[in-house]
Short mmCIF file of C-alpha atoms in Angstrom, two decimals:
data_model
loop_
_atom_site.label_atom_id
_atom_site.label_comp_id
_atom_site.label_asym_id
_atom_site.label_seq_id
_atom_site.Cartn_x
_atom_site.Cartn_y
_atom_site.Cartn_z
CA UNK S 1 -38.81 79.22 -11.33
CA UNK S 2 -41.71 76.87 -12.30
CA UNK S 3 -41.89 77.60 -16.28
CA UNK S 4 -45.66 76.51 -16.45
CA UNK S 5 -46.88 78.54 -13.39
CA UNK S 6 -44.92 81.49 -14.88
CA UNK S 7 -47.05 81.20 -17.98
CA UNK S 8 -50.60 81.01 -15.50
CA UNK S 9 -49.47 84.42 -13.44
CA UNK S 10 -48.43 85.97 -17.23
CA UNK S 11 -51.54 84.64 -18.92
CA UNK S 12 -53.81 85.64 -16.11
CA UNK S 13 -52.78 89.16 -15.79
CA UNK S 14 -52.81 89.74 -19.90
CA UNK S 15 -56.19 88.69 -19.60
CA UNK S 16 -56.93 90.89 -16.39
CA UNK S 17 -55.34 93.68 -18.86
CA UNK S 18 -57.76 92.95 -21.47
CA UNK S 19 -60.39 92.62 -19.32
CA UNK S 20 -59.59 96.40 -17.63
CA UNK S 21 -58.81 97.59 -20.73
CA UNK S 22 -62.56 96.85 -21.82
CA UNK S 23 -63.75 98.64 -19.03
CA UNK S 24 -61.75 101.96 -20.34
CA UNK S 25 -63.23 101.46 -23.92
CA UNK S 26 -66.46 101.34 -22.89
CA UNK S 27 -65.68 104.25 -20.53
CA UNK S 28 -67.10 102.31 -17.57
CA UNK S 29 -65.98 101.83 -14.09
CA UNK S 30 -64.57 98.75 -12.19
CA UNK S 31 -67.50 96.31 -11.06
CA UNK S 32 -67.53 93.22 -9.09
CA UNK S 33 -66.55 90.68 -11.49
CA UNK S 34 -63.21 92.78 -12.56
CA UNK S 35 -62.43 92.69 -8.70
CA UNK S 36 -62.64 89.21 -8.26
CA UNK S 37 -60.59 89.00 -11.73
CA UNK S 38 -57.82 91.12 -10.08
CA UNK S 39 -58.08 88.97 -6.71
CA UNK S 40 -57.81 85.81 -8.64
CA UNK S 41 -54.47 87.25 -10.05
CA UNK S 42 -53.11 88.67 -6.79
CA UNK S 43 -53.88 85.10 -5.62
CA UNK S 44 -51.70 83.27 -8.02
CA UNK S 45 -48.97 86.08 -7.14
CA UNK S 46 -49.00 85.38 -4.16
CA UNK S 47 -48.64 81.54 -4.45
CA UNK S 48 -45.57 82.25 -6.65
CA UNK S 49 -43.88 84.21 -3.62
CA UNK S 50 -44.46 81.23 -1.45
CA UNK S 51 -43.31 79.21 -4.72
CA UNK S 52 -40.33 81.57 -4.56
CA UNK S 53 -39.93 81.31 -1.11
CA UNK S 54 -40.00 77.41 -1.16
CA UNK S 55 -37.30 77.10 -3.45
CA UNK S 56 -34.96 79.57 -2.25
CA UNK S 57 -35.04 77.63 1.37
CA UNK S 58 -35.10 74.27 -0.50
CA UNK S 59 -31.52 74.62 -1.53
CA UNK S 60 -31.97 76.19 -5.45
CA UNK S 61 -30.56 79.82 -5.38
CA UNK S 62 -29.88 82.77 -7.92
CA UNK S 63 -26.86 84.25 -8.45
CA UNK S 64 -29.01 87.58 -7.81
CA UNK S 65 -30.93 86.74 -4.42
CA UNK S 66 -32.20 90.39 -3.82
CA UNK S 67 -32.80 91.24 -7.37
CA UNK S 68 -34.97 87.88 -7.29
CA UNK S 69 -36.69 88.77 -3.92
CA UNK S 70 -37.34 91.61 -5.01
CA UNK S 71 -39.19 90.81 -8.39
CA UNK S 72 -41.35 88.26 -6.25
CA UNK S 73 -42.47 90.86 -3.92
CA UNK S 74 -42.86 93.90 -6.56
CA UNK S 75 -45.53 91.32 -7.76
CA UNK S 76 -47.14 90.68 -5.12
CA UNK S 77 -47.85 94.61 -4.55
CA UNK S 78 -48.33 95.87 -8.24
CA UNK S 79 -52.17 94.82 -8.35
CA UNK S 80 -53.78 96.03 -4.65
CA UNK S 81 -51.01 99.26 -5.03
CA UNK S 82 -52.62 100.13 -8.64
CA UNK S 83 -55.78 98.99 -7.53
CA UNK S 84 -55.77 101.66 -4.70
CA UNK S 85 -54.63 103.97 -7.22
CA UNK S 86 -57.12 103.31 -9.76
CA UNK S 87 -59.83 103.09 -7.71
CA UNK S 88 -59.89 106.28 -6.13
CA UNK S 89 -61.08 108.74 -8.74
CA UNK S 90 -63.88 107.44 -10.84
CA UNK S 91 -62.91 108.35 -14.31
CA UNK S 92 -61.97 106.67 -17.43
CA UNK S 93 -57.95 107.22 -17.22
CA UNK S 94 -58.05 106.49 -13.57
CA UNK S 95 -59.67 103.15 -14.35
CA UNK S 96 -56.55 102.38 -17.43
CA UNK S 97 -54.19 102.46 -14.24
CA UNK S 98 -55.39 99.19 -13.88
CA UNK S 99 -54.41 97.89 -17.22
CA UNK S 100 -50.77 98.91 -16.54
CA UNK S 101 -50.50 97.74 -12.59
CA UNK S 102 -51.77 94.20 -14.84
CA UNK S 103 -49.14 94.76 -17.62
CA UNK S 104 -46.24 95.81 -14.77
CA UNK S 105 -46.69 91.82 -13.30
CA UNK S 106 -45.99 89.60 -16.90
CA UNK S 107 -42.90 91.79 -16.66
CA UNK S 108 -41.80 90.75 -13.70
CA UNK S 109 -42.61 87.42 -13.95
CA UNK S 110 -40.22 87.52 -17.19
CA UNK S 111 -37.72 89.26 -15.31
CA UNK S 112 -37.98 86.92 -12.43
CA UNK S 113 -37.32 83.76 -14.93
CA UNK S 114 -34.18 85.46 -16.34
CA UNK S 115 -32.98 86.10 -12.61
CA UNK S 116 -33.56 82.86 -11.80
CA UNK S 117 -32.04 81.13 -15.33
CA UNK S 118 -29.08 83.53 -14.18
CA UNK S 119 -29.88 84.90 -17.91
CA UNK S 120 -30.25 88.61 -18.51
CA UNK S 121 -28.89 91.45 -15.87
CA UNK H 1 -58.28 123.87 0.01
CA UNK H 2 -58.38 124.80 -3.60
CA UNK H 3 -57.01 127.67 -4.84
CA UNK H 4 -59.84 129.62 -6.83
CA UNK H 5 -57.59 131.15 -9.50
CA UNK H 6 -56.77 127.32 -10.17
CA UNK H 7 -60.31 125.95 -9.52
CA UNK H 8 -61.06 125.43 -12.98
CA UNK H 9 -57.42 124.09 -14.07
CA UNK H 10 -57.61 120.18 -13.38
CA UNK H 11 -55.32 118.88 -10.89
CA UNK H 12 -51.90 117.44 -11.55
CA UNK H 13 -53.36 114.08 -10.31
CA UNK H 14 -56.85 114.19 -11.48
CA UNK H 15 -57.70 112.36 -14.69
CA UNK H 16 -54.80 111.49 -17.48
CA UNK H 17 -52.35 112.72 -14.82
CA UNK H 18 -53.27 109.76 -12.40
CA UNK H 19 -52.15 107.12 -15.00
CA UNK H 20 -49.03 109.61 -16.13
CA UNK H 21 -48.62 109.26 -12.07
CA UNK H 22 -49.06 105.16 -12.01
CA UNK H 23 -46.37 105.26 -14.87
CA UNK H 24 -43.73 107.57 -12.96
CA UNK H 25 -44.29 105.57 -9.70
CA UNK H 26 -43.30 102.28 -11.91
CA UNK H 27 -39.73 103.78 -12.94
CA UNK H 28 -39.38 105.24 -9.09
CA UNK H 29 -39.65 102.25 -7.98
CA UNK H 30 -37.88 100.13 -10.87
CA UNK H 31 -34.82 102.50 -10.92
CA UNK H 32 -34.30 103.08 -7.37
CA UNK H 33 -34.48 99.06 -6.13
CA UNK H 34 -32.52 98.70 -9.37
CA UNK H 35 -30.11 101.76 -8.74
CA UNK H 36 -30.04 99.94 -4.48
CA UNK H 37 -28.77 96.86 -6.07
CA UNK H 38 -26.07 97.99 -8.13
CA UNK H 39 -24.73 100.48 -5.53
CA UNK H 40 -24.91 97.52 -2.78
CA UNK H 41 -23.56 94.91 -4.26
CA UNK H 42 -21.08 96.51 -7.30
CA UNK H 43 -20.58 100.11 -7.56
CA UNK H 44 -16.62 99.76 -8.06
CA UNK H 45 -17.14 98.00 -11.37
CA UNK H 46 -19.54 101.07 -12.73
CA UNK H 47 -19.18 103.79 -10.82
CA UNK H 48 -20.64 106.35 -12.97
CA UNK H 49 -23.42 104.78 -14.43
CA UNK H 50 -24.44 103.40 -10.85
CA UNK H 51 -24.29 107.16 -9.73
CA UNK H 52 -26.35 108.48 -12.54
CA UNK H 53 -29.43 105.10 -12.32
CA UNK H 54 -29.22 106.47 -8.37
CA UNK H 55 -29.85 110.50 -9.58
CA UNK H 56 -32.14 109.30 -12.09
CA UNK H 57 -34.38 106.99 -8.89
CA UNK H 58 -34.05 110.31 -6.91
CA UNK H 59 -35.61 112.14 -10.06
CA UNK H 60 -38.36 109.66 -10.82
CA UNK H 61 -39.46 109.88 -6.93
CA UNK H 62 -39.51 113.18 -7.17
CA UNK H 63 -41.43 113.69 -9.56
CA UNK H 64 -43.73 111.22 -8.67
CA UNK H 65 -44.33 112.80 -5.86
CA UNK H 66 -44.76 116.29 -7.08
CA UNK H 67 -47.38 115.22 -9.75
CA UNK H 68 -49.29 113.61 -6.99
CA UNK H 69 -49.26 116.48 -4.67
CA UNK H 70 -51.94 119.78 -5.07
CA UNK H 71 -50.95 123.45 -5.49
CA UNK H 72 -47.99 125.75 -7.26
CA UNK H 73 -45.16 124.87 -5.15
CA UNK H 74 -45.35 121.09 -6.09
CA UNK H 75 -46.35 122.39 -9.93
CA UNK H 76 -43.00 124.01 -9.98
CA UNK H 77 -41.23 120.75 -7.96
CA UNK H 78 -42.82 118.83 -10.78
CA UNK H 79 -41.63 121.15 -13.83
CA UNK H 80 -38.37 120.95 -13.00
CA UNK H 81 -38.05 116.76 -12.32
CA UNK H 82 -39.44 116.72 -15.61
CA UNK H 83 -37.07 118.80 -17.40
CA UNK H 84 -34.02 117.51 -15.17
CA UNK H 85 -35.60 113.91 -16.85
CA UNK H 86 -35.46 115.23 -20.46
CA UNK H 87 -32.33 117.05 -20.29
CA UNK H 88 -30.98 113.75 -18.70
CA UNK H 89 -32.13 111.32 -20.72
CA UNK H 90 -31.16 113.20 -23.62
CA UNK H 91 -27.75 113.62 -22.35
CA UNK H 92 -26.90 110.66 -20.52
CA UNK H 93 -28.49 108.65 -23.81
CA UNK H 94 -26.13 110.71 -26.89
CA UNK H 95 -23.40 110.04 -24.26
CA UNK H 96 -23.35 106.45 -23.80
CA UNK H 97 -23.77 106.07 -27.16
CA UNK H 98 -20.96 108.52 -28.18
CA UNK H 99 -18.78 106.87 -25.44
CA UNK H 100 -19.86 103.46 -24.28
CA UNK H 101 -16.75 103.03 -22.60
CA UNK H 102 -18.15 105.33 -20.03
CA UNK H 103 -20.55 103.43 -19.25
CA UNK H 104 -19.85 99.58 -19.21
CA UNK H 105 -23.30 98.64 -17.13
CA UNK H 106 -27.02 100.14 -18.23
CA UNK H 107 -28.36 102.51 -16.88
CA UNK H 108 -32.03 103.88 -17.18
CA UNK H 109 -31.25 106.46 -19.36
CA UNK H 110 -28.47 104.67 -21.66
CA UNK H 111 -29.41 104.65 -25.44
CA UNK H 112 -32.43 107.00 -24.46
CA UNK H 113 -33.94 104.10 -22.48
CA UNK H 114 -34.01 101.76 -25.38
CA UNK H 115 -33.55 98.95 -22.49
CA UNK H 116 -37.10 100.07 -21.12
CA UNK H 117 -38.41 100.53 -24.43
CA UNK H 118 -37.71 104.19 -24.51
CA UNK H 119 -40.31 105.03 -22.08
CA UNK H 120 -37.84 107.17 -20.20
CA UNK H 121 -37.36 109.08 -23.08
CA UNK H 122 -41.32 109.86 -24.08
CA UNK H 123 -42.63 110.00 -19.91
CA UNK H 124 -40.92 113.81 -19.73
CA UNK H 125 -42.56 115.03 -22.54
CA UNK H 126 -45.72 113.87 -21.73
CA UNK H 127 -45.25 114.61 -18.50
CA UNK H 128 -44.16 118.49 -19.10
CA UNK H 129 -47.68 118.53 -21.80
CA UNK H 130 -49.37 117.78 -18.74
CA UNK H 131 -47.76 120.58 -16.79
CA UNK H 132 -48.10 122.60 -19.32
CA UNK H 133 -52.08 121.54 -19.78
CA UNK H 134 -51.98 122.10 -15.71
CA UNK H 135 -50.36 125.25 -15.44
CA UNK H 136 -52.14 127.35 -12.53
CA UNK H 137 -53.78 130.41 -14.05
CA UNK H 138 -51.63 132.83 -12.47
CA UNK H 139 -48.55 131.70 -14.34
CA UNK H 140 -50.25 131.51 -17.32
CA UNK H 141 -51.18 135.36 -16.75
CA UNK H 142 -47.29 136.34 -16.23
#
């Protein structure tokens, strides 16, 4: 897709990993600012579905469309779905959800670049 | 409502068990749009290991399910998609590596799930701990 917008999404959701994963060390529970931190990331998912979306009606296609589709909307719906999940038991392990619905979207964005490179299964 | 002979057992989805959950729902998902694809759009070049990555979606789902859902019915539902996982990972892993032929496309549970960084191979266990950690008094009792 776009390699340097790849690297935002992956670098913004290791950090929003990090930054949930604090939250479980200190055994504390989600606050505002991690919300916004997880919005700001579902943001730049989403812009790299319309990214997606651009350049699959612009002409550029995958050899695996679905598979491709797919990835872009898995990532769209890993953050708010684990959010959900995390969110509705206050305790320590049910705030680490988070840190894996963040870790799920660097490996889709990976994936996605493979699909898209035609690299990769 | 809960069960009072299980009151003070934690729920299969309470605590640990949510994020063991969040983890199973990944590799429901993963394998079955993965398991969609392959039937869809190339099941005559891998027939066998397409079959298998769709019983091992239909697994994960159920499971998934079962760990998320209260009382002993769904206990026992969950027990046994774990061990079907184990046994099938185990299985399905010694067998693609004793006959690769077999299998010429991955599937989740080829090489023990070294392509998902053997994940496939360690969630049963922990899940069937949990289980076990779970178990509603009355089994335990038996």
């Amino acid at each position: 897709v776009i390699d340097w917008f790849a690297t935002v999404v992956i670098v913004a959701a290791l950090l929003a990993a990090a930054w949930s994963g604090w939250y479980v060390a200190r055994d504390r529970r989600p606050g505002r600012p991690l919300l916004v931190g997880l919005a700001v990331l579902e943001a730049l998912t989403l812009v790299q579905l319309v990214v997606g979306i651009v350049l699959l009606v612009t002409g550029s296609r995958p050899d695996q469309l679905a598979t491709f589709v797919g990835y872009l909307v898995a990532a769209v719906l890993a953050v708010p779905v684990g959010a959900a999940w995390a969110l509705s038991e206050k305790s320590r392990s049910s705030t680490a959800v988070l840190v894996v619905a963040c870790l799920v979207v660097p490996v889709l964005v990976l994936r996605l670049q493979q699909v898209w490179d035609g690299t990769g299964a | 409502v809960p069960d009072p002979r299980t009151a003070h057992r934690p729920a299969t989805a309470s605590g640990p068990g949510r994020l063991l959950i969040a983890v199973y729902a990944i590799f429901a998902v993963a394998a079955s749009a993965r398991a969609g694809v392959q039937i869809a759009t190339r099941f005559g070049d891998a027939p066998l290991a397409y079959a298998l990555s769709a019983f091992a979606a239909v697994v994960y789902v159920v499971a998934t399910v079962a760990l998320a859902r209260a009382g002993l019915a769904w206990w026992r539902v969950a027990v046994l998609a774990c061990g079907v996982e184990l046994v099938g990972v185990l299985v399905v892993g010694t067998v693609s590596l004793a006959y690769p032929d077999a299998f010429p496309d991955e599937t989740v549970w080829s090489g023990y799930g070294r392509g998902y960084g053997f994940v496939p191979l360690v969630l049963p266990a922990i899940g069937l701990a949990w289980l076990r950690y779970t178990a509603p008094a009355a089994r335990k009792r038996s």
